[in-house]
Amino acid sequence: MFIPNINFSKMPPSYLFSEVARRVSAYRSHHPSVDIIRMDIGDVSLPLPEPVVHAMTKAVADMGTYAGFHGYGPEQGYGFLREKIAEADYAARGITHITPEDIFISDGAKSDCGNLGDLFGHNVRIAVADPVYPVYVDANVIDGRAGTLEHGRWSNITYLPGSFDNGFLPPLPAEDAASGSPAPDVIYLCSPGNPTGAAMTVSQLKEWVDYALRHRSLIIFDSAYEAYVTEEGVARSIYEVEGAERCAIEVRSFSKTAGFTGVRCGYTVVPATLTYPGEDGEEMSLQKMWLRRQCTKFNGVGYIVQRGAEALYTPEGQKAVRRHIDAYMANAKALRASLLKHGCQVTGGVNSPYVWFKPQSDLDSWQLFDLLLDRLHLTSTPGAGFGEAGNGCIRFTGFNTSDNTQEAIRRISDLWPI
Ligand code: MLT
């Protein structure tokens, strides 16, 4: 008899962004004429850059010829793209120890953040910031590592609570045995952070790398938003920190930099130097394991898409990426300024396209979500959906158009006093 994975029955019935979409759609069906502005999921609004369209169009034409046809490609991605990434995203920024062989092209950061759990032993203890991108938690629940849900928290997960007091930078887990909680085996870090936009400096990140090396923990570093860093000293890659190549996997995406949310392409860096002892004490290479996993469960990203991603590394592609980022950052900065003016506590909007805020109000996140939707016709993502410590907060994205963002800001001023 088939036995379903019972971990699904422990989870909330829908994924955060699906729940938001469901509520927005229900509202829309009762109010078909209202002009709703989407400020919830981080989906981009600018069309694909011209160099990408050009490269993909050429790749489509190639695929229609005997000479240019490409069937199954390498599961880890084509060399032409892996080489460009190693050169432009690492070597050119002084990180010379990341090689094309360390880079695995993916269909986006979300899939890899979930799939990387295939590398973990069954009983590893994971640690996450709170609030946190829900994929890290949900994927471990599905894999049976999270324990039971008690008052909004999973019993086998270590939560590192953020607040406006600590700038939503997660504190290091307790290290002394007396604390009763062992050091986590896997630590998920996201910087610039989703949802709060908080970003770690290289020296703050060094504390995590040193911690992971001391405890032989593995860091999953999600840097999908690294291109939004504007401040000097803020880390764009964990490999800016010496030793990270021995304790960290880095996950990146073209979604938020180049309009690839619907195209699907990103990459994950698993350095050859990343090894951990197996049951027999022999060191196991995570790079070899990940390659084995990808060859078994993944057939690679399409040739046409990878040619499109490659075009981002031309001078015209780089200029287009800059234009996209500048446009979204201008939106995020304007949102941030407006919320600060209204007396909210705010993070993000400086090194991040997300703006995270708490109004002076006792309303919980879902009440605020309803209020914004019903009174202002603005969608948002409720902070509670990212974790207990997010309750009372709201996340807006800067990814809408400039006109819609300005209109949202105008409507926001109608809300006060809440
Ligand atoms: C977000 O809104 O947090 C992201 O767009 C979700 C994602 O990238 O999966």
Short mmCIF file of C-alpha atoms and ligand atoms in Angstrom, two decimals:
data_model
loop_
_atom_site.label_atom_id
_atom_site.label_comp_id
_atom_site.label_asym_id
_atom_site.label_seq_id
_atom_site.Cartn_x
_atom_site.Cartn_y
_atom_site.Cartn_z
CA MET A 1 0.00 0.00 0.00
CA PHE A 2 1.24 3.47 -0.84
CA ILE A 3 2.12 5.57 2.19
CA PRO A 4 2.18 9.33 1.55
CA ASN A 5 4.87 11.58 3.00
CA ILE A 6 3.13 12.49 6.23
CA ASN A 7 5.30 15.59 6.63
CA PHE A 8 2.94 17.35 4.22
CA SER A 9 0.11 16.96 6.71
CA LYS A 10 2.16 18.83 9.34
CA MET A 11 2.55 21.92 7.16
CA PRO A 12 0.26 24.91 6.74
CA PRO A 13 -1.96 24.08 3.75
CA SER A 14 -0.44 26.61 1.36
CA TYR A 15 2.88 28.26 0.66
CA LEU A 16 3.07 31.90 1.79
CA PHE A 17 2.98 33.54 -1.64
CA SER A 18 0.23 31.19 -2.85
CA GLU A 19 -1.84 32.16 0.19
CA VAL A 20 -1.31 35.86 -0.53
CA ALA A 21 -2.29 35.30 -4.18
CA ARG A 22 -5.38 33.34 -3.09
CA ARG A 23 -6.53 36.15 -0.78
CA VAL A 24 -5.88 38.83 -3.42
CA SER A 25 -7.78 36.86 -6.01
CA ALA A 26 -10.74 36.36 -3.60
CA TYR A 27 -10.76 40.11 -2.90
CA ARG A 28 -10.59 40.90 -6.62
CA SER A 29 -13.54 38.63 -7.38
CA HIS A 30 -15.69 40.61 -4.92
CA HIS A 31 -14.34 43.99 -6.09
CA PRO A 32 -13.75 43.53 -9.82
CA SER A 33 -13.41 47.22 -10.63
CA VAL A 34 -10.75 48.24 -8.10
CA ASP A 35 -7.25 49.06 -9.30
CA ILE A 36 -5.01 46.82 -7.20
CA ILE A 37 -1.28 47.54 -7.10
CA ARG A 38 0.86 44.44 -6.46
CA MET A 39 3.55 45.04 -3.86
CA ASP A 40 3.70 41.46 -2.55
CA ILE A 41 5.79 38.77 -4.28
CA GLY A 42 9.14 39.94 -5.60
CA ASP A 43 8.20 39.61 -9.25
CA VAL A 44 9.86 42.04 -11.62
CA SER A 45 8.03 44.41 -13.98
CA LEU A 46 10.65 45.47 -16.57
CA PRO A 47 10.83 43.38 -19.74
CA LEU A 48 13.85 41.26 -20.64
CA PRO A 49 16.90 43.34 -21.62
CA GLU A 50 17.45 43.66 -25.36
CA PRO A 51 20.82 41.78 -25.40
CA VAL A 52 19.08 38.80 -23.75
CA VAL A 53 16.21 38.87 -26.26
CA HIS A 54 18.72 39.07 -29.10
CA ALA A 55 20.84 36.17 -27.79
CA MET A 56 17.82 33.98 -27.11
CA THR A 57 16.32 34.72 -30.52
CA LYS A 58 19.59 33.70 -32.15
CA ALA A 59 19.71 30.56 -30.01
CA VAL A 60 16.17 29.63 -31.08
CA ALA A 61 17.21 30.01 -34.74
CA ASP A 62 20.32 27.88 -34.08
CA MET A 63 18.17 25.18 -32.56
CA GLY A 64 16.24 24.98 -35.83
CA THR A 65 19.35 23.95 -37.76
CA TYR A 66 21.31 20.67 -37.81
CA ALA A 67 24.54 22.50 -37.01
CA GLY A 68 23.16 24.56 -34.14
CA PHE A 69 20.78 22.08 -32.54
CA HIS A 70 21.43 21.23 -28.87
CA GLY A 71 19.79 18.26 -27.17
CA TYR A 72 20.59 17.28 -23.58
CA GLY A 73 23.24 19.59 -22.25
CA PRO A 74 25.63 19.10 -19.33
CA GLU A 75 23.59 18.77 -16.12
CA GLN A 76 25.85 21.31 -14.41
CA GLY A 77 25.45 23.86 -17.23
CA TYR A 78 27.34 24.84 -20.36
CA GLY A 79 30.98 25.81 -20.03
CA PHE A 80 30.40 29.11 -21.89
CA LEU A 81 28.16 30.37 -19.06
CA ARG A 82 30.07 28.86 -16.13
CA GLU A 83 33.27 30.47 -17.38
CA LYS A 84 31.66 33.91 -17.69
CA ILE A 85 30.25 33.65 -14.16
CA ALA A 86 33.56 32.58 -12.63
CA GLU A 87 35.32 35.43 -14.40
CA ALA A 88 32.82 38.29 -13.99
CA ASP A 89 31.08 37.51 -10.69
CA TYR A 90 34.14 36.19 -8.84
CA ALA A 91 37.62 36.67 -10.35
CA ALA A 92 36.93 40.25 -11.45
CA ARG A 93 35.92 41.01 -7.85
CA GLY A 94 39.08 39.55 -6.41
CA ILE A 95 37.67 36.06 -5.64
CA THR A 96 40.06 34.01 -7.72
CA HIS A 97 39.61 30.64 -6.02
CA ILE A 98 36.11 30.00 -7.44
CA THR A 99 36.49 28.09 -10.71
CA PRO A 100 33.96 27.25 -13.46
CA GLU A 101 33.93 23.65 -12.12
CA ASP A 102 32.55 24.97 -8.80
CA ILE A 103 29.53 26.53 -10.57
CA PHE A 104 26.28 24.68 -11.27
CA ILE A 105 23.70 26.39 -13.48
CA SER A 106 20.19 26.00 -12.06
CA ASP A 107 16.62 26.92 -12.89
CA GLY A 108 16.68 29.49 -10.08
CA ALA A 109 17.60 30.06 -6.45
CA LYS A 110 14.32 28.78 -5.03
CA SER A 111 14.68 25.28 -6.51
CA ASP A 112 18.26 24.92 -5.35
CA CYS A 113 17.52 26.27 -1.85
CA GLY A 114 15.01 23.44 -1.57
CA ASN A 115 16.97 20.75 -3.41
CA LEU A 116 20.22 21.21 -1.48
CA GLY A 117 18.59 19.26 1.35
CA ASP A 118 19.45 16.14 -0.67
CA LEU A 119 23.02 16.65 0.53
CA PHE A 120 22.12 16.69 4.23
CA GLY A 121 22.17 13.71 6.56
CA HIS A 122 18.71 12.89 7.86
CA ASN A 123 19.25 14.08 11.41
CA VAL A 124 21.08 17.33 10.85
CA ARG A 125 19.85 20.28 12.85
CA ILE A 126 19.21 23.40 10.86
CA ALA A 127 19.21 27.04 11.92
CA VAL A 128 17.35 29.87 10.26
CA ALA A 129 16.87 33.55 10.88
CA ASP A 130 13.39 34.57 11.99
CA PRO A 131 11.85 36.14 9.87
CA VAL A 132 13.12 34.08 6.95
CA TYR A 133 12.44 33.15 3.30
CA PRO A 134 9.96 30.29 3.84
CA VAL A 135 11.57 27.85 1.38
CA TYR A 136 14.40 27.03 3.80
CA VAL A 137 11.99 25.90 6.49
CA ASP A 138 9.32 24.28 4.32
CA ALA A 139 11.85 22.21 2.35
CA ASN A 140 13.24 20.78 5.58
CA VAL A 141 9.73 20.06 6.85
CA ILE A 142 9.01 18.09 3.68
CA ASP A 143 12.28 16.19 4.17
CA GLY A 144 11.26 15.28 7.73
CA ARG A 145 13.94 17.20 9.60
CA ALA A 146 11.88 19.88 11.30
CA GLY A 147 10.13 17.96 14.09
CA THR A 148 6.72 19.16 15.19
CA LEU A 149 5.09 22.56 14.90
CA GLU A 150 4.55 24.13 18.32
CA HIS A 151 3.24 27.69 18.60
CA GLY A 152 4.43 28.57 15.10
CA ARG A 153 7.92 27.09 15.47
CA TRP A 154 9.35 23.70 14.49
CA SER A 155 10.82 21.77 17.40
CA ASN A 156 14.03 20.65 15.61
CA ILE A 157 14.85 24.00 14.02
CA THR A 158 17.00 26.60 15.75
CA TYR A 159 15.52 30.06 15.21
CA LEU A 160 17.75 33.12 15.29
CA PRO A 161 15.35 35.95 16.04
CA GLY A 162 15.66 39.30 14.33
CA SER A 163 14.18 42.57 15.49
CA PHE A 164 14.49 46.27 14.80
CA ASP A 165 16.91 46.33 17.77
CA ASN A 166 19.42 44.01 16.11
CA GLY A 167 18.69 45.36 12.62
CA PHE A 168 17.29 41.93 11.68
CA LEU A 169 20.82 40.57 11.53
CA PRO A 170 20.51 37.09 13.05
CA PRO A 171 22.58 36.52 16.19
CA LEU A 172 25.10 33.66 16.25
CA PRO A 173 23.63 30.52 17.85
CA ALA A 174 24.67 29.83 21.46
CA GLU A 175 27.95 27.92 21.56
CA ASP A 176 28.20 26.64 25.10
CA ALA A 177 26.96 23.16 25.90
CA ALA A 178 25.25 24.64 28.97
CA SER A 179 22.75 26.38 26.70
CA GLY A 180 21.33 22.93 26.00
CA SER A 181 21.12 23.53 22.26
CA PRO A 182 23.87 21.96 20.16
CA ALA A 183 25.49 24.03 17.39
CA PRO A 184 23.42 23.73 14.23
CA ASP A 185 24.82 21.57 11.43
CA VAL A 186 23.31 23.65 8.62
CA ILE A 187 22.85 27.42 8.79
CA TYR A 188 20.81 29.29 6.19
CA LEU A 189 21.87 32.89 5.71
CA CYS A 190 20.39 35.35 3.23
CA SER A 191 22.13 38.68 2.66
CA PRO A 192 20.90 41.14 1.55
CA GLY A 193 18.08 39.50 3.38
CA ASN A 194 14.70 38.45 2.19
CA PRO A 195 12.32 39.62 3.67
CA THR A 196 13.94 42.35 5.78
CA GLY A 197 16.54 43.75 3.38
CA ALA A 198 19.12 43.68 6.19
CA ALA A 199 22.61 43.14 4.78
CA MET A 200 25.79 41.83 6.43
CA THR A 201 29.18 43.43 6.13
CA VAL A 202 32.17 41.27 5.27
CA SER A 203 33.33 41.40 8.90
CA GLN A 204 29.89 40.36 10.20
CA LEU A 205 29.87 37.48 7.73
CA LYS A 206 33.34 36.48 8.88
CA GLU A 207 31.91 35.73 12.34
CA TRP A 208 29.54 33.20 10.72
CA VAL A 209 32.28 31.63 8.63
CA ASP A 210 34.51 31.29 11.70
CA TYR A 211 31.60 29.79 13.65
CA ALA A 212 30.87 27.28 10.87
CA LEU A 213 34.54 26.31 10.58
CA ARG A 214 34.76 25.84 14.39
CA HIS A 215 31.72 23.55 14.45
CA ARG A 216 32.11 22.05 10.97
CA SER A 217 28.66 23.37 10.12
CA LEU A 218 27.57 24.05 6.55
CA ILE A 219 26.33 27.52 5.57
CA ILE A 220 23.81 27.84 2.73
CA PHE A 221 24.36 31.45 1.67
CA ASP A 222 21.52 32.83 -0.41
CA SER A 223 22.84 35.90 -2.22
CA ALA A 224 20.05 36.24 -4.78
CA TYR A 225 19.96 39.98 -4.02
CA GLU A 226 23.72 40.70 -4.02
CA ALA A 227 23.46 43.00 -7.05
CA TYR A 228 21.41 45.41 -4.90
CA VAL A 229 24.27 46.13 -2.49
CA THR A 230 25.06 49.83 -2.56
CA GLU A 231 27.06 50.34 0.65
CA GLU A 232 30.81 49.97 0.94
CA GLY A 233 31.85 47.00 3.07
CA VAL A 234 28.62 45.02 2.60
CA ALA A 235 29.33 41.48 1.36
CA ARG A 236 28.15 40.43 -2.08
CA SER A 237 29.59 36.93 -1.86
CA ILE A 238 30.40 34.77 1.14
CA TYR A 239 33.64 33.86 -0.62
CA GLU A 240 34.91 37.35 0.13
CA VAL A 241 35.60 35.81 3.54
CA GLU A 242 38.65 33.59 3.78
CA GLY A 243 37.75 30.01 4.67
CA ALA A 244 34.18 30.21 3.32
CA GLU A 245 35.17 27.86 0.49
CA ARG A 246 35.51 25.20 3.23
CA CYS A 247 32.11 25.74 4.85
CA ALA A 248 29.67 27.41 2.47
CA ILE A 249 27.52 26.90 -0.60
CA GLU A 250 26.36 30.08 -2.35
CA VAL A 251 23.07 30.35 -4.24
CA ARG A 252 22.39 33.06 -6.84
CA SER A 253 19.76 34.02 -9.34
CA PHE A 254 19.28 36.05 -12.52
CA SER A 255 15.60 36.57 -11.63
CA LYS A 256 15.86 39.87 -9.81
CA THR A 257 18.73 41.36 -11.80
CA ALA A 258 17.67 40.69 -15.36
CA GLY A 259 13.96 39.94 -15.45
CA PHE A 260 14.43 36.16 -15.38
CA THR A 261 11.57 35.33 -12.99
CA GLY A 262 9.66 33.77 -15.88
CA VAL A 263 12.74 32.56 -17.79
CA ARG A 264 14.26 30.61 -14.88
CA CYS A 265 18.03 30.63 -14.50
CA GLY A 266 20.44 30.98 -11.62
CA TYR A 267 23.48 29.20 -10.26
CA THR A 268 24.86 27.56 -7.18
CA VAL A 269 28.50 27.49 -6.15
CA VAL A 270 29.73 24.28 -4.50
CA PRO A 271 33.51 24.63 -4.14
CA ALA A 272 35.74 21.60 -4.61
CA THR A 273 37.27 22.36 -1.20
CA LEU A 274 33.96 21.70 0.61
CA THR A 275 34.24 18.30 2.28
CA TYR A 276 32.73 16.75 5.41
CA PRO A 277 33.35 13.39 7.06
CA GLY A 278 30.88 10.61 6.23
CA GLU A 279 29.84 7.83 8.62
CA ASP A 280 33.16 6.02 8.14
CA GLY A 281 35.13 9.20 8.83
CA GLU A 282 36.20 9.55 5.18
CA GLU A 283 35.83 13.08 3.81
CA MET A 284 32.98 13.37 1.30
CA SER A 285 33.07 16.03 -1.43
CA LEU A 286 29.85 18.05 -1.57
CA GLN A 287 30.72 19.08 -5.12
CA LYS A 288 30.86 15.44 -6.24
CA MET A 289 27.65 14.69 -4.33
CA TRP A 290 25.85 17.67 -5.89
CA LEU A 291 27.01 16.68 -9.38
CA ARG A 292 25.76 13.14 -8.74
CA ARG A 293 22.46 14.53 -7.50
CA GLN A 294 22.02 16.84 -10.47
CA CYS A 295 22.89 14.10 -12.98
CA THR A 296 20.26 11.89 -11.35
CA LYS A 297 17.42 14.36 -10.85
CA PHE A 298 18.03 17.27 -13.24
CA ASN A 299 18.65 17.54 -16.98
CA GLY A 300 20.08 21.02 -16.94
CA VAL A 301 18.74 24.43 -17.96
CA GLY A 302 17.80 24.85 -21.64
CA TYR A 303 20.42 25.97 -24.13
CA ILE A 304 18.32 28.98 -25.20
CA VAL A 305 18.01 30.21 -21.61
CA GLN A 306 21.72 29.78 -20.92
CA ARG A 307 22.59 31.75 -24.06
CA GLY A 308 20.26 34.48 -22.76
CA ALA A 309 22.02 34.48 -19.39
CA GLU A 310 25.42 34.60 -21.10
CA ALA A 311 24.36 37.84 -22.86
CA LEU A 312 24.12 39.50 -19.43
CA TYR A 313 27.91 39.40 -19.24
CA THR A 314 28.44 41.51 -22.39
CA PRO A 315 29.01 45.27 -21.84
CA GLU A 316 25.46 45.97 -23.16
CA GLY A 317 24.07 43.24 -20.88
CA GLN A 318 25.84 44.72 -17.86
CA LYS A 319 24.44 48.18 -18.66
CA ALA A 320 20.93 46.75 -18.92
CA VAL A 321 21.28 44.97 -15.57
CA ARG A 322 22.41 48.26 -14.02
CA ARG A 323 19.34 50.03 -15.45
CA HIS A 324 17.01 47.40 -13.97
CA ILE A 325 18.63 47.52 -10.56
CA ASP A 326 18.69 51.32 -10.47
CA ALA A 327 14.99 51.47 -11.35
CA TYR A 328 13.95 49.00 -8.63
CA MET A 329 16.25 50.60 -6.07
CA ALA A 330 14.75 54.04 -6.80
CA ASN A 331 11.31 52.53 -6.02
CA ALA A 332 12.55 50.88 -2.84
CA LYS A 333 14.24 54.07 -1.62
CA ALA A 334 11.10 56.11 -2.27
CA LEU A 335 8.96 53.58 -0.36
CA ARG A 336 11.43 53.58 2.51
CA ALA A 337 11.44 57.40 2.72
CA SER A 338 7.66 57.54 2.71
CA LEU A 339 7.26 54.92 5.46
CA LEU A 340 9.90 56.62 7.61
CA LYS A 341 8.04 59.90 7.17
CA HIS A 342 4.92 58.22 8.55
CA GLY A 343 6.79 57.14 11.68
CA CYS A 344 7.21 53.45 10.81
CA GLN A 345 10.20 51.41 11.86
CA VAL A 346 11.87 50.43 8.60
CA THR A 347 14.67 48.20 7.30
CA GLY A 348 15.64 47.48 3.70
CA GLY A 349 15.51 49.76 0.69
CA VAL A 350 19.23 50.55 1.05
CA ASN A 351 21.00 47.38 -0.13
CA SER A 352 17.81 45.61 -1.09
CA PRO A 353 14.73 45.94 -3.29
CA TYR A 354 12.57 44.98 -0.29
CA VAL A 355 11.26 47.39 2.30
CA TRP A 356 10.24 45.91 5.64
CA PHE A 357 8.28 48.01 8.11
CA LYS A 358 6.21 48.13 11.26
CA PRO A 359 3.69 50.92 11.69
CA GLN A 360 2.95 52.33 15.14
CA SER A 361 -0.05 50.07 15.54
CA ASP A 362 -1.13 46.97 17.43
CA LEU A 363 -2.48 45.27 14.33
CA ASP A 364 -0.97 41.92 13.43
CA SER A 365 0.52 41.31 9.99
CA TRP A 366 -2.57 39.74 8.41
CA GLN A 367 -4.78 42.55 9.77
CA LEU A 368 -2.38 45.06 8.21
CA PHE A 369 -2.43 43.07 4.97
CA ASP A 370 -6.26 43.25 4.92
CA LEU A 371 -6.24 46.95 5.77
CA LEU A 372 -3.79 47.79 2.98
CA LEU A 373 -5.76 45.71 0.50
CA ASP A 374 -9.20 46.93 1.48
CA ARG A 375 -8.51 50.60 2.10
CA LEU A 376 -5.63 51.32 -0.28
CA HIS A 377 -5.94 48.46 -2.77
CA LEU A 378 -2.28 47.63 -2.24
CA THR A 379 -1.09 44.07 -1.87
CA SER A 380 1.77 43.29 0.50
CA THR A 381 3.42 40.31 2.13
CA PRO A 382 2.54 39.91 5.81
CA GLY A 383 5.63 39.64 7.99
CA ALA A 384 4.11 36.82 10.06
CA GLY A 385 4.28 34.64 6.95
CA PHE A 386 8.08 34.72 7.27
CA GLY A 387 8.12 33.69 10.93
CA GLU A 388 6.91 34.54 14.42
CA ALA A 389 9.38 37.42 14.76
CA GLY A 390 7.87 39.04 11.67
CA ASN A 391 4.43 39.54 13.17
CA GLY A 392 3.21 43.13 13.09
CA CYS A 393 5.44 43.83 10.08
CA ILE A 394 4.80 44.10 6.35
CA ARG A 395 7.07 43.68 3.34
CA PHE A 396 6.70 45.78 0.20
CA THR A 397 8.72 45.16 -2.95
CA GLY A 398 10.36 47.75 -5.14
CA PHE A 399 9.81 45.59 -8.23
CA ASN A 400 6.67 47.25 -9.52
CA THR A 401 6.86 50.03 -12.13
CA SER A 402 7.91 53.51 -11.09
CA ASP A 403 4.40 54.87 -11.83
CA ASN A 404 2.69 52.19 -9.73
CA THR A 405 5.17 52.70 -6.90
CA GLN A 406 4.52 56.47 -6.90
CA GLU A 407 0.79 55.80 -6.86
CA ALA A 408 1.27 53.33 -3.98
CA ILE A 409 3.20 55.99 -2.04
CA ARG A 410 0.40 58.49 -2.64
CA ARG A 411 -2.15 55.97 -1.33
CA ILE A 412 0.00 55.10 1.68
CA SER A 413 -0.20 58.69 2.88
CA ASP A 414 -4.01 58.25 3.09
CA LEU A 415 -3.62 55.50 5.69
CA TRP A 416 -2.40 57.57 8.60
CA PRO A 417 -3.25 57.58 11.43
CA ILE A 418 -3.79 53.81 11.40
C1 MLT B 1 9.85 36.81 -2.79
O1 MLT B 1 8.95 37.58 -3.07
O2 MLT B 1 10.24 36.60 -1.65
C2 MLT B 1 10.48 36.08 -3.91
O3 MLT B 1 10.10 36.60 -5.13
C3 MLT B 1 10.10 34.69 -3.89
C4 MLT B 1 11.03 33.87 -4.70
O4 MLT B 1 12.02 34.36 -5.25
O5 MLT B 1 10.77 32.69 -4.74
#
